[in-house]
Coordinates of C-alpha atoms in Angstrom, one line a residue:
M1 CA 0.5 0.2 -0.1
T2 CA 1.6 3.3 -0.8
L3 CA 2.2 6.3 1.6
Q4 CA -1.2 8.4 -0.7
E5 CA -3.6 4.9 0.2
D6 CA -2.2 4.9 3.4
L7 CA -3.3 8.6 4.6
K8 CA -6.8 8.1 2.6
G9 CA -8.0 5.2 3.5
K10 CA -7.0 7.4 7.7
A11 CA -8.7 10.0 6.3
V12 CA -12.1 9.0 5.4
A13 CA -11.8 6.3 9.2
I14 CA -12.1 9.8 10.6
V15 CA -14.7 12.0 8.9
S16 CA -16.6 8.7 9.5
Q17 CA -15.7 8.0 13.0
Q18 CA -17.0 11.8 13.6
M19 CA -20.1 12.1 11.7
A20 CA -21.4 9.3 14.0
N21 CA -20.1 10.9 16.7
W22 CA -22.5 14.3 15.5
V23 CA -25.0 11.8 14.4
V24 CA -25.4 10.4 18.1
E25 CA -25.7 13.5 19.2
I26 CA -28.5 15.5 16.5
Q27 CA -30.4 12.3 17.8
R28 CA -30.2 12.9 21.6
Q29 CA -31.1 16.5 21.4
I30 CA -33.7 16.0 19.4
S31 CA -35.2 13.3 22.1
E32 CA -34.7 15.6 24.7
H33 CA -37.3 18.5 21.6
Q34 CA -39.7 16.2 21.8
A35 CA -39.8 15.3 24.8
N36 CA -39.4 19.3 26.4
L37 CA -43.0 20.3 23.7
V38 CA -45.1 16.6 25.0
R39 CA -44.6 18.2 28.0
S40 CA -44.9 21.7 27.8
L41 CA -48.1 20.6 25.6
D42 CA -49.0 19.0 29.0
E43 CA -48.3 21.6 31.2
L44 CA -50.4 23.8 29.0
N45 CA -53.1 21.6 28.8
E46 CA -53.8 21.3 31.8
S47 CA -53.2 25.8 32.5
V48 CA -56.1 25.5 29.9
A49 CA -58.4 22.8 32.5
R50 CA -57.9 25.1 35.1
Y51 CA -58.6 28.6 33.0
D52 CA -62.3 26.1 32.5
E53 CA -63.0 25.4 36.0
K54 CA -62.5 29.2 36.7
I55 CA -65.4 30.4 34.0
D56 CA -68.7 31.8 35.6
E57 CA -71.3 31.7 34.1
A58 CA -73.8 32.8 36.2
Q59 CA -72.2 35.9 35.5
I60 CA -72.2 35.0 31.9
E61 CA -75.7 35.1 32.3
M62 CA -76.7 38.1 34.4
S63 CA -73.6 40.0 31.7
M64 CA -76.9 38.1 28.2
A65 CA -79.8 39.8 30.4
E66 CA -78.8 42.9 30.7
V67 CA -77.8 43.0 27.2
A68 CA -81.4 42.0 26.2
E69 CA -83.4 44.2 28.3
A70 CA -81.5 47.0 26.7
Q71 CA -82.4 46.5 23.3
P72 CA -85.2 49.1 22.3
P73 CA -88.5 47.3 21.7
A74 CA -89.3 45.0 18.4
G75 CA -91.3 47.1 16.0
P76 CA -94.9 45.9 15.6
A77 CA -95.2 42.6 13.8
G78 CA -96.3 42.5 10.1
P79 CA -99.7 41.9 8.6
A80 CA -101.0 38.9 9.7
M81 CA -101.8 36.1 6.5
A82 CA -105.5 35.6 8.0
Q83 CA -105.9 40.0 7.5
V84 CA -103.9 39.8 3.9
R85 CA -106.3 36.9 2.8
A86 CA -109.6 39.1 4.1
S87 CA -108.2 42.1 1.2
V88 CA -107.6 38.9 -1.2
G89 CA -111.3 37.9 -1.0
E90 CA -112.0 42.1 -0.3
I91 CA -110.5 42.9 -3.9
E92 CA -111.8 39.6 -5.7
K93 CA -115.4 40.8 -5.2
G94 CA -114.3 44.1 -7.3
A95 CA -117.0 43.1 -11.1
N96 CA -115.3 45.2 -12.9
L97 CA -111.6 47.8 -13.6
S98 CA -113.3 50.3 -11.1
E99 CA -114.8 48.5 -8.9
V100 CA -111.7 46.7 -8.4
L101 CA -109.5 49.5 -8.2
T102 CA -111.9 50.8 -5.2
H103 CA -111.1 47.8 -3.6
L104 CA -108.0 47.9 -4.0
V105 CA -107.6 51.7 -2.9
N106 CA -109.6 50.8 0.4
E107 CA -107.6 47.6 1.6
V108 CA -104.3 49.1 1.2
A109 CA -105.3 52.4 4.0
R110 CA -104.9 49.6 6.1
Y111 CA -101.6 48.3 5.5
V112 CA -101.0 52.4 5.8
D113 CA -101.9 56.3 6.4
R114 CA -102.6 57.0 3.3
A115 CA -103.2 55.7 -0.9
A116 CA -104.4 56.8 -4.3
M117 CA -104.6 55.2 -7.4
F118 CA -103.2 57.7 -10.2
I119 CA -103.6 56.7 -14.1
V120 CA -102.3 56.8 -16.1
K121 CA -103.4 58.9 -19.6
G122 CA -100.6 59.6 -22.7
P123 CA -97.6 62.0 -20.4
N124 CA -99.5 62.2 -17.2
A125 CA -100.7 60.3 -13.5
I126 CA -103.2 61.6 -12.8
G127 CA -105.5 61.2 -9.6
W128 CA -108.8 58.8 -9.7
Y129 CA -109.4 58.2 -6.4
G130 CA -108.1 58.5 -2.5
K131 CA -108.8 57.2 1.0
G132 CA -106.9 58.4 4.2
F133 CA -107.0 62.1 3.5
D134 CA -108.4 64.6 5.1
N135 CA -109.9 65.4 1.6
P136 CA -109.8 62.4 -0.9
E137 CA -111.9 64.2 -3.7
S138 CA -108.1 66.3 -4.1
V139 CA -106.5 63.6 -5.5
K140 CA -108.5 64.5 -8.0
Q141 CA -107.3 67.5 -9.2
V142 CA -103.2 66.5 -8.8
S143 CA -101.7 65.4 -12.6
I144 CA -98.2 64.7 -12.5
P145 CA -96.1 64.2 -15.4
L146 CA -94.4 61.1 -15.9
N147 CA -90.9 63.1 -17.4
A148 CA -90.8 64.7 -13.9
D149 CA -87.9 63.9 -11.1
T150 CA -91.1 62.3 -9.2
V151 CA -91.8 58.6 -8.3
F152 CA -94.0 57.9 -10.7
R153 CA -90.7 58.8 -12.8
I154 CA -88.6 56.3 -11.5
V155 CA -91.7 53.4 -11.2
G156 CA -92.8 53.9 -14.6
N157 CA -89.7 53.6 -16.1
S158 CA -87.6 50.4 -14.3
R159 CA -91.8 49.1 -13.3
H160 CA -90.6 48.1 -10.2
A161 CA -92.4 49.1 -6.8
L162 CA -90.0 52.1 -5.3
R163 CA -90.1 52.3 -0.6
G164 CA -88.5 55.5 0.6
H165 CA -88.2 58.9 2.6
V166 CA -89.9 62.2 0.7
S167 CA -86.9 63.1 1.4
H168 CA -85.0 61.4 -0.5
S169 CA -87.6 62.7 -3.4
P170 CA -88.6 67.1 -3.3
G171 CA -90.4 66.3 -6.1
T172 CA -92.9 64.5 -5.5
A173 CA -93.3 66.1 -2.6
Q174 CA -94.0 69.1 -4.1
A175 CA -96.1 67.3 -6.9
L176 CA -98.3 65.9 -4.2
A177 CA -97.9 68.7 -1.5
R178 CA -102.2 70.0 -3.1
L179 CA -102.8 66.8 -0.6
G180 CA -101.8 67.9 2.4
G181 CA -100.0 66.2 5.6
A182 CA -97.0 65.3 6.7
P183 CA -96.0 62.6 5.3
Q184 CA -92.9 61.1 6.2
G185 CA -92.3 57.3 4.0
V186 CA -93.4 56.8 0.9
L187 CA -94.5 53.8 -1.7
A188 CA -95.2 52.7 -5.5
V189 CA -96.9 50.6 -6.5
P190 CA -97.1 50.3 -10.6
L191 CA -100.1 48.4 -11.8
I192 CA -99.6 46.9 -15.4
L193 CA -102.6 45.9 -17.1
R194 CA -101.5 43.4 -21.0
D195 CA -97.9 44.7 -20.1
K196 CA -98.2 48.3 -20.5
L197 CA -98.5 50.9 -16.8
A198 CA -101.9 51.2 -16.3
A199 CA -102.1 52.7 -13.2
V200 CA -99.6 53.7 -10.0
L201 CA -100.5 53.7 -6.3
Y202 CA -99.0 55.7 -4.4
C203 CA -98.9 55.0 -0.4
D204 CA -97.2 57.1 2.4
T205 CA -97.6 57.0 5.7
M206 CA -96.0 58.8 8.9
Q207 CA -93.4 56.7 10.1
E208 CA -90.0 57.0 9.0
E209 CA -91.2 54.3 5.6
V210 CA -93.7 52.2 5.2
P211 CA -92.5 48.9 6.7
E212 CA -90.7 46.1 4.0
A213 CA -93.7 44.0 5.2
E214 CA -96.2 45.4 4.9
S215 CA -94.8 46.8 1.7
A216 CA -94.8 43.3 0.0
A217 CA -98.2 43.4 1.6
V218 CA -99.0 46.4 -1.1
E219 CA -97.0 44.6 -3.9
M220 CA -98.7 41.2 -3.2
L221 CA -102.5 43.5 -3.1
V222 CA -101.1 45.7 -6.2
L223 CA -100.1 42.3 -8.6
F224 CA -103.6 40.4 -7.1
A225 CA -105.9 42.7 -8.2
A226 CA -103.6 43.3 -11.9
K227 CA -104.3 39.6 -12.8
S228 CA -108.2 39.6 -11.4
I229 CA -108.6 42.6 -14.0
D230 CA -107.0 40.0 -16.7
L231 CA -108.8 37.6 -15.6
L232 CA -112.9 40.0 -15.6
S233 CA -110.9 40.0 -18.8
L234 CA -112.0 37.0 -20.7
L235 CA -115.3 36.6 -18.8
P236 CA -117.4 35.4 -21.7
K237 CA -120.1 38.2 -22.8
A238 CA -123.8 37.3 -21.2
A239 CA -126.4 35.9 -24.2
P240 CA -128.3 39.0 -25.9
G241 CA -132.3 39.6 -25.0
A242 CA -130.8 37.7 -21.3
P243 CA -132.9 39.1 -19.0
A244 CA -131.3 42.4 -16.7
A245 CA -130.6 42.0 -13.3
A246 CA -129.6 44.9 -11.0
R247 CA -126.6 44.3 -8.8
T248 CA -126.8 43.8 -4.9
T249 CA -124.7 44.5 -2.3
G250 CA -124.6 42.9 1.1
A251 CA -125.4 40.1 3.1
G252 CA -127.1 38.9 -0.1
A253 CA -126.0 38.8 -3.5
A254 CA -125.1 36.7 -5.3
P255 CA -120.3 35.5 -5.6
A256 CA -119.5 38.6 -7.3
G257 CA -116.4 37.4 -8.0
V258 CA -113.9 35.8 -10.2
A259 CA -113.4 33.0 -8.7
A260 CA -117.0 32.8 -8.4
M261 CA -117.6 34.3 -11.5
R262 CA -115.4 32.1 -13.4
A263 CA -117.3 28.8 -11.9
E264 CA -120.2 30.2 -13.2
A265 CA -119.1 30.3 -16.3
Q266 CA -117.9 26.8 -16.7
A267 CA -121.2 25.9 -15.2
A268 CA -123.0 27.5 -17.7
A269 CA -120.8 26.0 -20.2
A270 CA -121.2 22.5 -19.5
T271 CA -125.0 23.2 -19.3
A272 CA -126.4 24.8 -21.6
P273 CA -129.4 23.7 -24.1
A274 CA -127.9 23.1 -27.8
P275 CA -127.5 27.9 -29.6
R276 CA -131.0 28.5 -31.0
P277 CA -131.2 31.2 -33.9
A278 CA -130.0 34.3 -32.1
A279 CA -133.1 37.4 -31.8
P280 CA -132.3 40.6 -33.1
P281 CA -130.7 42.8 -29.8
P282 CA -133.0 44.8 -27.2
P283 CA -132.7 48.9 -27.1
P284 CA -129.5 49.4 -24.6
P285 CA -131.5 50.1 -21.8
P286 CA -132.0 53.7 -19.9
A287 CA -130.1 53.2 -17.0
D288 CA -126.8 54.6 -16.2
E289 CA -124.0 52.8 -16.9
G290 CA -121.3 53.9 -14.3
S291 CA -120.1 51.4 -13.2
S292 CA -118.7 50.2 -17.0
T293 CA -114.8 50.0 -16.9
V294 CA -111.8 48.7 -19.5
M295 CA -113.1 45.0 -18.7
F296 CA -116.7 45.3 -17.2
N297 CA -120.2 46.4 -16.6
A298 CA -122.3 45.1 -13.1
S299 CA -125.5 44.0 -14.8
Q300 CA -123.5 41.1 -17.4
F301 CA -122.3 39.6 -15.1
A302 CA -126.1 39.7 -13.2
Q303 CA -128.0 38.8 -16.3
M304 CA -124.9 36.0 -16.5
R305 CA -126.1 34.4 -13.2
Q306 CA -130.1 34.7 -14.5
Q307 CA -128.9 32.7 -17.8
I308 CA -127.7 30.4 -15.3
A309 CA -129.9 29.7 -12.9
G310 CA -132.7 29.6 -16.0
A311 CA -130.7 26.9 -17.5
S312 CA -132.1 24.4 -15.0
T313 CA -135.6 25.9 -14.3
P314 CA -138.1 25.6 -17.1
P315 CA -139.2 28.3 -19.4
K316 CA -142.0 30.3 -18.7
A317 CA -145.1 29.7 -21.3
P318 CA -144.3 33.2 -24.8
A319 CA -147.1 35.4 -24.4
M320 CA -149.5 34.5 -27.3
T321 CA -148.0 38.0 -29.6
P322 CA -146.2 36.9 -33.3
A323 CA -142.6 36.0 -33.0
P324 CA -139.9 38.0 -35.3
P325 CA -138.7 36.9 -37.6
A326 CA -135.5 34.9 -36.5
A327 CA -132.2 36.2 -37.7
P328 CA -130.3 33.6 -39.7
A329 CA -127.5 30.9 -37.3
M330 CA -124.2 31.7 -37.0
S331 CA -121.8 29.2 -36.9
P332 CA -119.5 28.3 -33.5
E333 CA -116.9 30.8 -35.3
E334 CA -118.9 33.4 -37.0
Q335 CA -120.5 33.2 -32.8
K336 CA -116.9 34.2 -31.7
A337 CA -116.0 37.1 -33.9
H338 CA -119.0 38.8 -33.4
D339 CA -119.3 38.2 -29.6
D340 CA -115.0 39.5 -29.9
A341 CA -115.7 42.6 -31.6
K342 CA -119.0 43.6 -29.2
R343 CA -116.3 42.2 -26.4
F344 CA -113.8 45.0 -27.5
A345 CA -116.0 47.5 -28.0
R346 CA -116.6 47.4 -24.8
L347 CA -113.0 47.7 -23.9
V348 CA -112.8 51.4 -26.0
V349 CA -115.3 52.5 -25.1
S350 CA -114.8 51.8 -20.9
E351 CA -111.8 53.2 -21.7
I352 CA -112.6 56.5 -22.8
K353 CA -115.3 57.0 -19.8
L354 CA -112.5 56.2 -17.5
Y355 CA -110.4 58.0 -18.4
N356 CA -112.6 61.0 -18.5
E357 CA -116.0 61.4 -15.8
A358 CA -116.0 64.9 -15.4
K359 CA -116.7 65.2 -19.3
V360 CA -118.5 62.3 -19.4
A361 CA -120.8 63.7 -16.7
E362 CA -120.5 68.1 -18.5
G363 CA -121.6 66.0 -21.7
R364 CA -124.8 63.9 -20.9
K365 CA -126.0 66.9 -19.2
N366 CA -126.2 68.7 -22.4
R367 CA -125.3 66.7 -24.5
D368 CA -122.1 67.4 -25.9
I369 CA -120.8 64.3 -25.4
Y370 CA -119.2 63.6 -28.5
E371 CA -117.7 67.3 -29.0
R372 CA -116.2 67.3 -25.7
L373 CA -114.3 64.4 -26.4
K374 CA -113.9 63.7 -30.4
E375 CA -110.8 63.1 -30.4
D376 CA -111.3 59.7 -28.1
I377 CA -113.8 59.0 -29.7
E378 CA -111.9 58.4 -33.0
R379 CA -109.0 57.4 -31.7
G380 CA -110.8 54.5 -30.2
R381 CA -113.2 54.2 -33.2
A382 CA -109.6 53.8 -35.4
M383 CA -108.6 51.1 -32.4
Y384 CA -111.5 49.3 -33.4
A385 CA -111.4 49.3 -37.2
E386 CA -107.9 48.0 -36.8
R387 CA -109.0 45.2 -34.7
V388 CA -112.4 44.4 -36.2
P389 CA -112.1 42.9 -39.5
A390 CA -114.3 44.3 -42.0
P391 CA -117.1 41.6 -43.1
I392 CA -118.5 42.6 -39.2
R393 CA -116.9 46.2 -38.9
D394 CA -119.3 46.9 -41.2
N395 CA -123.0 44.9 -41.3
T396 CA -123.4 46.1 -37.2
N397 CA -122.8 49.0 -34.8
Y398 CA -121.2 47.7 -31.9
F399 CA -119.0 50.1 -31.7
V400 CA -122.0 53.2 -31.9
D401 CA -123.9 51.0 -30.0
E402 CA -121.0 51.1 -27.3
L403 CA -120.7 54.8 -27.5
V404 CA -124.7 54.6 -26.7
R405 CA -124.6 52.7 -24.0
I406 CA -121.6 53.5 -22.0
L407 CA -120.8 57.6 -22.3
A408 CA -124.8 58.6 -23.2
G409 CA -126.6 55.8 -21.0
G410 CA -128.6 54.9 -23.1
D411 CA -129.8 58.4 -25.0
A412 CA -128.1 58.4 -27.9
G413 CA -129.6 62.1 -27.7
A414 CA -126.0 63.3 -25.5
L415 CA -124.0 61.8 -27.6
G416 CA -125.3 65.2 -29.4
P417 CA -123.9 65.4 -33.5
M418 CA -121.0 63.1 -34.5

């Protein structure tokens, strides 16, 4: 073995021995640290256990009771479901647009201090009916431009309800100053009919804002009213010539709600006898159809009830008078087309009356309704001509008949020169 190899072997042996010693020392130190760590953890657990034993639960309960007592009393609970259900039932009693909207405002006034319905006509929201105001008639004197900086513009553009404080909309406070009072919280809810903004329900209260629960109830009632009006527009018209019965109110009144009318219509369809040749329609009644509105009127509901009642009782013997010549029978398709034309004429003319009740009243008194409402009547006539097929339009006078019945109260002379 050379000297170099001998030196190398001894160096390797020394290094290996030293490394072995280092490993042993490192392992010993690790063991010591592990033991110390375990001991420290045990001591910490013992300290935690001692702290847990020192907790004064009675003191904690006392502190919690003091905090609970210091809290302000909870505000009044929102409207009960029974109250909302009763309001829905009242709204459902409406037999036409005017009645539904009147019931809606009356019921909403149970949840807020004041409520008013504003009908949208062209670029304005016009006051129609109010509840809770010192002078309810003042509502009819308010007309608010929809482009003015008020909650009406916001609601009209968004199609969503708006709830807040009156100070957030100075324009609204100024526009409604004629209504008096010093409201704080305001709520405006749009009423959408046939996908169009038809009206805005305005509510206010002396509280800082309309409570959220009351606001939700009001929005639900407005939505229900809109759906009720849509359903009223789909109900079938009573058969021509059916005897008219005065609509009554009170405990003895026949059910006139949407659900009741729908059930009656279905029963009539199921039990009605085979169709007979149509007789000439009777002349318009002289009574004032003050309740006629966009969708239906009270006398037609009464006629429907009479028709249904008559289907289950034998008809009386006809008087011994010569019968008029029977009109040629129509096919179901033709009858439906005529019914649709009558319904649309009634809808158009009823809307004219709804938006111009004061002019209609003056026109009846002065017998110049057409002159006062010429623009609206001709616009309605154009809509009727566009919607109704020419064969029906040219051979009937449904639109003029509704002008006489709804606007003139059955007195054709009250229309004046046309």
